[in-house]
Amino acid sequence: EAQVTQNPRYLITVTGKKLTVTCSQNMNHEYMSWYRQDPGLGLRQIYYSMNVEVTDKGDVPEGYKVSRKEKRNFPLILESPSPNQTSLYFCASRPRGGAPNEQFFGPGTRLTVL
Amino acid sequence: GDSVTQMEGPVTLSEEAFLTINCTYTATGYPSLFWYVQYPGEGLQLLLKATKADDKGSNKGFEATYRKETTSFHLEKGSVQVSDSAVYFCALSDLRTTSGTYKYIFGTGTRLKVLA
């Protein structure tokens, strides 16, 4: 089954404790993105990647890191989480193409930073 | 910059009622427009899309028409069901001139609740 998986689905942590949220897709997509979803703000892009070893900042990259060492994986790293990073996070992927294509979303990771 | 504005929710309807969720956009280029749906506890799924002016996207009884003159992409359904209860996101995709890739801009989402 074609899908985007994220782990963990739920995470409660404390300020300053480094964490990684994993994202994996089995559709051989070139493009992958991370979004955060907050009430009243919709989805905002954190980082995106156009292919292996190619990443760039989205609209709200502060406090986050990413890496793309393999095509299928795109982990999101919070080196020193803070309470304002409490949010619902989504990973998404889509194929490369000349026209904008549908994005496929993971199920989400709900993060709480105390 | 580009933006998407959707009507605030929640929208509460009785089963079989007519649904409209308004969406307007601003864009510097010629964007494609999308509606995504998010069911409770799940990620977003594409509901429908339109890639140029006057295109009509449709799926599962939902429709939306790309209106360039009014910069709108309103979502409609003639008869909603309880199973349509979800959050609906309007989005646009436009070309990033600096990188040649497509950027996505999402609206804030509209929660729909359908009562039996």
XYZ file of N, CA and C in Angstrom:
690
model
N 0.843 -1.199 0.000
C 0.000 0.000 0.000
C 0.878 1.248 0.000
N 0.560 2.181 -0.919
C 1.295 3.440 -0.993
C 0.963 4.289 0.227
N 2.002 4.719 0.932
C 1.709 5.490 2.128
C 2.915 6.283 2.612
N 2.603 7.245 3.463
C 3.599 8.001 4.205
C 3.402 7.647 5.677
N 4.466 7.221 6.321
C 4.366 6.849 7.730
C 5.197 7.805 8.571
N 4.708 8.064 9.774
C 5.397 8.939 10.720
C 5.447 8.228 12.065
N 6.543 8.468 12.764
C 6.673 7.956 14.122
C 7.488 8.919 14.977
N 7.081 9.093 16.240
C 5.878 8.504 16.836
C 4.611 9.257 16.431
N 3.465 8.733 16.760
C 2.208 9.441 16.510
C 1.932 10.457 17.618
N 2.349 10.159 18.807
C 2.156 11.072 19.939
C 3.450 11.128 20.730
N 3.788 12.321 21.183
C 5.015 12.481 21.966
C 4.848 13.630 22.939
N 5.145 13.345 24.200
C 5.198 14.386 25.222
C 6.636 14.435 25.716
N 7.227 15.621 25.690
C 8.616 15.749 26.095
C 8.782 17.025 26.922
N 10.012 17.281 27.324
C 10.290 18.467 28.132
C 11.203 19.402 27.365
N 11.179 20.646 27.741
C 11.995 21.666 27.085
C 13.456 21.263 27.064
N 14.048 21.380 25.873
C 15.477 21.153 25.741
C 15.912 19.732 25.436
N 15.009 18.788 25.469
C 15.392 17.387 25.237
C 15.252 17.057 23.752
N 16.368 16.846 23.108
C 16.397 16.623 21.658
C 15.477 15.470 21.249
N 14.777 15.668 20.127
C 13.914 14.605 19.634
C 13.930 14.577 18.104
N 13.574 13.419 17.578
C 13.475 13.228 16.132
C 12.139 12.588 15.806
N 11.463 13.140 14.826
C 10.245 12.547 14.297
C 10.583 11.971 12.927
N 10.339 10.699 12.754
C 10.714 10.072 11.488
C 9.559 10.143 10.488
N 9.932 10.150 9.229
C 8.965 10.152 8.132
C 9.525 9.253 7.033
N 8.688 8.391 6.517
C 9.116 7.495 5.451
C 7.994 7.329 4.435
N 8.369 7.304 3.136
C 7.371 7.090 2.084
C 7.853 5.976 1.154
N 6.884 5.213 0.653
C 7.229 4.063 -0.192
C 6.780 4.259 -1.642
N 6.664 5.501 -2.062
C 6.161 5.806 -3.403
C 7.257 6.326 -4.330
N 8.489 6.313 -3.853
C 9.621 6.776 -4.654
C 9.479 8.250 -5.064
N 8.835 9.031 -4.187
C 8.646 10.447 -4.488
C 9.924 11.233 -4.277
N 10.135 12.229 -5.147
C 11.304 13.083 -4.997
C 11.096 14.132 -3.902
N 9.913 14.738 -3.888
C 9.671 15.851 -2.984
C 9.088 15.377 -1.662
N 9.620 15.916 -0.573
C 9.057 15.681 0.745
C 9.048 16.990 1.517
N 8.062 17.124 2.412
C 7.898 18.354 3.180
C 7.476 18.023 4.605
N 7.760 18.970 5.486
C 7.221 18.937 6.839
C 6.354 20.175 7.049
N 5.196 19.947 7.671
C 4.286 21.035 8.017
C 3.944 20.943 9.508
N 3.578 22.096 10.058
C 2.949 22.089 11.368
C 1.561 22.688 11.244
N 0.637 22.137 12.015
C -0.745 22.594 11.978
C -1.126 23.141 13.334
N -1.522 24.389 13.348
C -1.902 25.060 14.594
C -3.277 25.691 14.422
N -4.079 25.701 15.481
C -5.441 26.266 15.385
C -5.419 27.699 14.887
N -6.256 27.974 13.903
C -6.365 29.327 13.369
C -5.266 29.711 12.394
N -4.268 28.857 12.239
C -3.145 29.170 11.339
C -3.038 28.195 10.182
N -3.787 27.129 10.203
C -3.723 26.159 9.124
C -2.402 25.405 9.115
N -1.967 24.993 7.942
C -0.705 24.289 7.790
C 0.369 25.258 7.329
N 1.493 25.195 7.981
C 2.620 26.033 7.585
C 3.820 25.132 7.333
N 4.511 25.403 6.241
C 5.619 24.551 5.849
C 6.865 24.882 6.659
N 7.515 23.836 7.163
C 8.721 24.020 7.979
C 9.960 23.894 7.095
N 10.105 22.774 6.447
C 11.207 22.510 5.526
C 10.681 21.653 4.387
N 11.389 21.693 3.273
C 11.071 20.787 2.189
C 12.368 20.270 1.567
N 12.216 19.188 0.805
C 13.364 18.588 0.145
C 12.978 18.199 -1.270
N 13.809 18.578 -2.206
C 13.511 18.286 -3.617
C 14.113 16.960 -4.058
N 15.078 16.469 -3.273
C 15.659 15.171 -3.578
C 16.702 14.866 -2.518
N 17.389 13.742 -2.652
C 18.401 13.365 -1.677
C 19.453 14.465 -1.569
N 19.775 14.818 -0.334
C 20.781 15.832 -0.019
C 20.395 17.242 -0.474
N 19.161 17.471 -0.857
C 18.711 18.807 -1.262
C 17.533 19.219 -0.385
N 17.777 20.166 0.514
C 16.713 20.632 1.403
C 16.697 22.157 1.408
N 15.562 22.713 1.799
C 15.451 24.173 1.868
C 14.402 24.552 2.892
N 14.517 25.785 3.379
C 13.612 26.266 4.413
C 12.237 26.575 3.829
N 11.234 26.294 4.658
C 9.890 26.714 4.327
C 9.589 28.041 5.001
N 8.376 28.181 5.482
C 7.951 29.455 6.062
C 8.295 29.601 7.546
N 8.408 28.491 8.265
C 8.656 28.552 9.707
C 9.755 27.572 10.110
N 10.997 27.774 9.657
C 12.048 26.785 9.904
C 12.777 26.905 11.249
N 12.556 28.023 11.971
C 13.344 28.265 13.172
C 13.107 27.181 14.225
N 14.186 26.634 14.734
C 14.109 25.628 15.782
C 14.043 24.202 15.263
N 14.102 24.034 13.955
C 14.005 22.706 13.348
C 15.201 22.435 12.438
N 15.508 21.157 12.285
C 16.492 20.703 11.307
C 15.909 19.508 10.571
N 16.421 19.285 9.366
C 16.012 18.108 8.606
C 17.236 17.534 7.924
N 17.097 16.317 7.440
C 18.133 15.723 6.599
C 17.457 14.814 5.586
N 18.117 14.619 4.457
C 17.557 13.722 3.422
C 18.710 12.894 2.874
N 19.060 11.861 3.606
C 20.173 11.004 3.210
C 19.712 9.871 2.295
N 18.445 9.522 2.421
C 17.863 8.504 1.550
C 16.582 9.073 0.965
N 16.207 8.574 -0.192
C 15.037 9.130 -0.874
C 13.767 8.913 -0.072
N 13.649 7.796 0.615
C 12.398 7.477 1.272
C 12.228 8.145 2.628
N 13.299 8.611 3.246
C 13.222 9.108 4.626
C 13.512 10.594 4.725
N 12.786 11.256 5.609
C 12.953 12.708 5.781
C 12.668 13.049 7.239
N 13.600 12.791 8.137
C 13.353 13.035 9.565
C 13.355 14.517 9.919
N 12.545 14.851 10.903
C 12.481 16.210 11.451
C 13.133 16.184 12.829
N 14.088 17.064 13.035
C 14.870 17.078 14.267
C 14.618 18.373 15.017
N 14.293 18.246 16.303
C 14.192 19.401 17.196
C 15.337 19.282 18.183
N 16.369 20.095 17.994
C 17.579 19.987 18.820
C 17.306 20.387 20.268
N 16.514 21.413 20.457
C 16.204 21.903 21.797
C 14.756 22.389 21.810
N 13.822 21.457 21.929
C 12.411 21.827 21.815
C 11.975 22.841 22.859
N 11.045 23.689 22.459
C 10.468 24.672 23.372
C 8.944 24.557 23.310
N 8.249 25.067 24.332
C 6.779 24.929 24.367
C 6.076 25.481 23.136
N 6.653 26.491 22.470
C 5.983 27.029 21.282
C 6.084 26.092 20.079
N 6.759 24.964 20.244
C 6.794 23.948 19.195
C 5.767 22.841 19.444
N 4.971 23.011 20.476
C 3.828 22.122 20.689
C 2.877 22.300 19.520
N 2.603 21.227 18.797
C 1.830 21.348 17.575
C 1.535 19.958 17.021
N 0.782 19.935 15.932
C 0.527 18.720 15.174
C 1.368 18.795 13.904
N 2.210 17.804 13.685
C 3.166 17.827 12.583
C 2.788 16.798 11.524
N 2.892 17.220 10.278
C 2.607 16.341 9.153
C 3.785 16.309 8.195
N 4.099 15.109 7.758
C 5.041 14.907 6.678
C 4.235 14.659 5.405
N 4.744 15.108 4.275
C 4.046 14.920 3.008
C 5.059 14.632 1.915
N 4.621 13.922 0.899
C 5.500 13.669 -0.242
C 4.701 13.804 -1.530
N 5.406 14.029 -2.614
C 4.771 14.066 -3.932
C 5.832 13.817 -4.989
N 5.400 13.368 -6.159
C 6.380 13.111 -7.211
C 6.834 14.403 -7.860
N 7.982 14.360 -8.467
C 8.458 15.507 -9.233
C 7.647 15.590 -10.510
N 7.422 16.781 -10.986
C 6.673 16.896 -12.227
C 6.635 18.323 -12.684
N 6.234 18.537 -13.922
C 6.166 19.893 -14.440
C 4.999 20.671 -13.903
N 4.005 19.973 -13.398
C 2.821 20.654 -12.853
C 2.702 20.312 -11.376
N 2.040 21.156 -10.613
C 1.882 20.848 -9.189
C 1.050 19.592 -8.998
N 1.574 18.678 -8.241
C 0.918 17.401 -8.036
C 0.329 17.289 -6.650
N -0.576 16.314 -6.527
C -1.167 16.009 -5.229
C -0.078 15.670 -4.237
N -0.225 16.147 -3.019
C 0.658 15.759 -1.933
C 0.009 14.621 -1.163
N 0.825 13.691 -0.709
C 0.358 12.577 0.111
C 0.856 12.817 1.535
N -0.077 12.825 2.466
C 0.254 13.174 3.836
C 0.337 11.949 4.740
N 1.232 12.041 5.710
C 1.266 11.064 6.780
C 0.139 11.312 7.767
N -0.010 10.441 8.766
C -1.131 10.534 9.708
C -0.960 11.606 10.772
N 0.238 12.167 10.870
C 0.446 13.234 11.846
C 1.135 12.763 13.117
N 1.874 13.671 13.730
C 2.520 13.457 15.023
C 2.123 14.598 15.933
N 1.466 14.256 17.020
C 1.080 15.305 17.978
C 2.164 15.421 19.031
N 2.809 16.569 19.042
C 3.931 16.824 19.955
C 3.524 17.828 21.020
N 3.810 17.485 22.260
C 3.620 18.404 23.383
C 4.953 18.611 24.068
N 5.365 19.878 24.175
C 6.617 20.210 24.850
C 6.276 20.943 26.148
N 6.657 20.355 27.262
C 6.307 20.935 28.569
C 7.402 21.865 29.084
N 2.577 38.570 -0.865
C 2.801 37.163 -1.173
C 1.490 36.432 -1.383
N 1.596 35.183 -1.808
C 0.405 34.381 -2.036
C -0.304 34.071 -0.726
N -1.613 33.947 -0.792
C -2.383 33.604 0.409
C -3.698 32.953 0.035
N -4.272 32.245 1.013
C -5.569 31.597 0.852
C -6.424 31.963 2.048
N -7.640 32.372 1.796
C -8.563 32.744 2.867
C -9.808 31.872 2.771
N -10.134 31.216 3.854
C -11.339 30.401 3.904
C -12.264 30.921 4.980
N -13.547 30.591 4.825
C -14.509 30.993 5.831
C -14.208 30.271 7.128
N -14.473 30.991 8.221
C -14.227 30.399 9.527
C -15.321 29.407 9.838
N -14.944 28.378 10.560
C -15.959 27.440 11.004
C -16.230 27.622 12.490
N -16.841 26.652 13.096
C -17.339 25.460 12.433
C -18.643 25.714 11.677
N -18.847 24.882 10.670
C -20.094 24.887 9.936
C -20.877 23.660 10.379
N -22.085 23.872 10.859
C -22.924 22.773 11.326
C -24.160 22.695 10.446
N -24.381 21.522 9.855
C -25.509 21.315 8.958
C -26.241 20.039 9.320
N -27.481 19.977 8.913
C -28.239 18.745 9.028
C -27.966 17.877 7.803
N -28.107 16.591 7.977
C -27.905 15.667 6.863
C -28.812 16.058 5.696
N -28.273 15.953 4.472
C -28.943 16.278 3.215
C -29.007 17.784 2.937
N -28.436 18.597 3.780
C -28.402 20.034 3.510
C -27.359 20.341 2.438
N -27.470 21.547 1.863
C -26.518 22.018 0.852
C -25.325 22.669 1.558
N -24.138 22.357 1.053
C -22.913 22.867 1.661
C -22.191 23.828 0.717
N -21.779 24.958 1.257
C -20.820 25.826 0.580
C -19.758 26.216 1.585
N -18.502 26.038 1.214
C -17.384 26.562 2.004
C -16.610 27.501 1.081
N -16.554 28.760 1.490
C -15.928 29.773 0.637
C -14.405 29.756 0.750
N -13.756 29.993 -0.391
C -12.303 30.084 -0.445
C -11.923 31.130 -1.480
N -11.102 32.069 -1.087
C -10.555 33.038 -2.031
C -9.050 33.031 -1.911
N -8.372 33.474 -2.950
C -6.914 33.403 -2.943
C -6.315 34.676 -3.543
N -5.072 34.907 -3.221
C -4.257 35.895 -3.912
C -2.989 35.190 -4.358
N -2.575 35.465 -5.572
C -1.385 34.817 -6.114
C -0.761 35.706 -7.165
N 0.550 35.659 -7.239
C 1.249 36.464 -8.232
C 1.307 35.763 -9.580
N 1.257 34.457 -9.591
C 1.352 33.704 -10.830
C 0.019 33.124 -11.244
N 0.067 31.903 -11.777
C -1.143 31.199 -12.217
C -1.233 29.897 -11.436
N -1.794 29.972 -10.247
C -1.740 28.813 -9.362
C -2.698 27.704 -9.759
N -2.418 26.514 -9.276
C -3.404 25.443 -9.235
C -4.082 25.493 -7.878
N -5.324 25.041 -7.825
C -6.112 25.132 -6.600
C -6.576 23.755 -6.174
N -6.624 23.557 -4.874
C -6.933 22.243 -4.314
C -7.897 22.392 -3.135
N -8.664 21.335 -2.920
C -9.351 21.122 -1.654
C -8.865 19.797 -1.080
N -8.402 19.873 0.181
C -8.004 18.680 0.926
C -8.999 18.491 2.070
N -9.184 17.222 2.473
C -10.066 16.916 3.591
C -9.268 16.151 4.646
N -9.529 16.489 5.897
C -8.855 15.841 7.019
C -9.907 15.241 7.935
N -9.989 13.924 7.961
C -10.906 13.238 8.864
C -10.244 13.128 10.243
N -11.021 12.986 11.280
C -10.462 12.966 12.634
C -9.327 11.965 12.788
N -8.216 12.438 13.323
C -7.075 11.565 13.605
C -6.268 11.150 12.389
N -6.536 11.757 11.246
C -5.838 11.359 10.031
C -5.120 12.547 9.404
N -4.282 12.229 8.418
C -3.643 13.278 7.640
C -4.584 13.806 6.570
N -4.115 14.781 5.826
C -4.934 15.377 4.777
C -4.963 14.467 3.551
N -6.118 14.459 2.885
C -6.256 13.716 1.635
C -6.773 14.677 0.578
N -6.291 14.519 -0.635
C -6.796 15.352 -1.718
C -8.259 15.021 -1.987
N -9.087 16.057 -2.053
C -10.500 15.869 -2.377
C -10.738 16.178 -3.863
N -10.248 17.318 -4.311
C -10.368 17.677 -5.715
C -9.381 18.784 -6.036
N -9.171 19.006 -7.343
C -8.252 20.056 -7.739
C -8.667 20.649 -9.088
N -8.137 21.829 -9.380
C -8.353 22.485 -10.669
C -7.074 23.222 -11.025
N -6.650 23.112 -12.251
C -5.336 23.643 -12.606
C -5.388 24.915 -13.438
N -6.558 25.278 -13.969
C -6.629 26.525 -14.718
C -8.020 27.121 -14.607
N -8.112 28.363 -15.019
C -9.364 29.105 -14.900
C -10.512 28.367 -15.584
N -11.653 28.382 -14.909
C -12.918 27.775 -15.362
C -12.936 26.249 -15.248
N -11.821 25.647 -14.840
C -11.818 24.206 -14.563
C -12.745 23.920 -13.392
N -13.427 22.791 -13.465
C -14.235 22.339 -12.324
C -13.646 21.036 -11.826
N -13.292 21.009 -10.550
C -12.872 19.774 -9.918
C -14.064 19.139 -9.232
N -14.121 17.806 -9.238
C -15.247 17.133 -8.579
C -14.809 15.770 -8.070
N -15.418 15.366 -6.958
C -15.110 14.070 -6.362
C -16.086 13.823 -5.222
N -16.610 12.626 -5.134
C -17.485 12.210 -4.036
C -18.669 13.155 -3.845
N -19.156 13.753 -4.906
C -20.291 14.657 -4.819
C -19.910 16.094 -4.520
N -18.641 16.346 -4.229
C -18.149 17.701 -4.001
C -17.702 18.311 -5.331
N -17.881 19.624 -5.445
C -17.446 20.343 -6.647
C -16.858 21.678 -6.255
N -15.933 22.151 -7.101
C -15.415 23.511 -6.943
C -14.953 23.994 -8.315
N -15.235 25.246 -8.629
C -14.871 25.816 -9.921
C -13.854 26.919 -9.726
N -12.802 26.880 -10.503
C -11.709 27.859 -10.462
C -12.199 29.128 -11.149
N -12.438 30.159 -10.366
C -12.947 31.438 -10.890
C -11.849 32.479 -10.795
N -11.224 32.764 -11.925
C -10.102 33.706 -11.919
C -10.600 35.136 -11.698
N -11.793 35.437 -12.234
C -12.277 36.814 -12.156
C -12.605 37.226 -10.727
N -13.001 36.245 -9.913
C -13.295 36.543 -8.507
C -12.243 35.943 -7.571
N -11.204 35.372 -8.118
C -10.133 34.679 -7.364
C -10.729 33.789 -6.277
N -11.625 32.908 -6.688
C -12.317 32.065 -5.729
C -12.306 30.609 -6.172
N -12.529 29.725 -5.188
C -12.577 28.282 -5.435
C -13.474 27.675 -4.357
N -14.729 28.043 -4.379
C -15.668 27.639 -3.338
C -16.040 26.164 -3.480
N -16.099 25.498 -2.344
C -16.448 24.072 -2.306
C -17.942 23.925 -2.082
N -18.593 23.044 -2.859
C -20.030 22.839 -2.736
C -20.364 21.355 -2.772
N -21.440 21.015 -2.063
C -21.996 19.682 -2.159
C -23.501 19.794 -1.986
N -24.225 19.103 -2.825
C -25.675 19.263 -2.832
C -26.383 18.661 -1.628
N -25.823 17.587 -1.078
C -26.501 16.883 0.006
C -25.438 16.215 0.879
N -25.182 16.813 2.023
C -24.098 16.292 2.868
C -24.581 15.119 3.707
N -23.621 14.286 4.083
C -23.877 13.129 4.933
C -23.083 13.272 6.221
N -23.474 12.502 7.213
C -22.749 12.533 8.489
C -21.277 12.194 8.264
N -21.014 11.301 7.326
C -19.641 10.870 7.044
C -18.790 11.976 6.413
N -19.392 13.076 6.010
C -18.635 14.214 5.469
C -18.055 15.101 6.572
N -18.391 14.830 7.814
C -17.869 15.607 8.931
C -16.347 15.502 8.961
N -15.684 16.628 8.847
C -14.218 16.655 8.726
C -13.780 18.114 8.702
N -12.476 18.314 8.566
C -11.937 19.662 8.342
C -11.518 19.761 6.885
N -11.905 20.833 6.233
C -11.643 21.024 4.811
C -10.665 22.179 4.627
N -9.613 21.914 3.858
C -8.563 22.912 3.612
C -8.538 23.282 2.132
N -8.577 24.560 1.874
C -8.345 25.076 0.537
C -6.850 25.355 0.411
N -6.274 25.108 -0.754
C -4.836 25.315 -0.921
C -4.540 25.743 -2.354
N -3.447 26.443 -2.506
C -2.972 26.758 -3.850
C -1.531 26.320 -3.999
N -1.158 26.061 -5.226
C 0.226 25.727 -5.526
C 0.693 26.619 -6.652
N 1.816 27.262 -6.415
C 2.337 28.217 -7.383
C 3.835 28.019 -7.510
N 4.380 28.511 -8.587
C 5.794 28.280 -8.846
C 6.665 29.218 -8.039
N 7.661 28.644 -7.346
C 8.662 29.470 -6.677
C 9.663 29.900 -7.744
N 9.715 31.154 -8.035
C 10.597 31.594 -9.109
C 12.063 31.418 -8.733
N 12.380 31.460 -7.454
C 13.785 31.369 -7.048
C 14.332 29.963 -7.217
N 13.515 28.949 -7.020
C 14.031 27.580 -7.072
C 13.419 26.756 -8.192
N 12.382 27.261 -8.805
C 11.722 26.501 -9.856
C 10.860 25.370 -9.355
N 10.642 25.328 -8.049
C 9.760 24.296 -7.494
C 8.408 24.915 -7.164
N 7.461 24.062 -6.849
C 6.122 24.529 -6.534
C 5.959 24.669 -5.027
N 5.428 25.793 -4.599
C 5.125 25.984 -3.190
C 3.634 25.789 -2.986
N 3.296 25.330 -1.797
C 1.902 25.152 -1.425
C 1.558 26.130 -0.314
N 0.402 26.742 -0.427
C -0.126 27.613 0.625
C -1.492 27.059 1.015
N -1.677 26.818 2.308
C -2.941 26.275 2.795
C -3.738 27.344 3.516
N -5.057 27.237 3.416
C -5.929 28.047 4.246
C -5.946 27.499 5.660
N -6.701 28.157 6.524
C -6.716 27.786 7.933
C -7.618 26.600 8.231
N -8.384 26.166 7.255
C -9.253 25.008 7.476
C -10.631 25.414 7.966
N -11.636 24.675 7.546
C -13.024 24.891 7.985
C -13.569 23.559 8.481
N -13.970 23.558 9.736
C -14.520 22.321 10.302
C -15.988 22.206 9.933
N -16.379 21.074 9.388
C -17.773 20.785 9.042
C -18.295 19.689 9.964
N -19.448 19.954 10.552
C -20.111 18.949 11.385
C -21.500 18.723 10.806
N -21.788 17.478 10.464
C -23.091 17.141 9.896
C -23.859 16.306 10.903
N -25.048 16.761 11.221
C -25.889 16.096 12.230
C -26.935 15.216 11.558
N -27.137 14.036 12.152
C -28.133 13.099 11.597
C -29.550 13.593 11.845
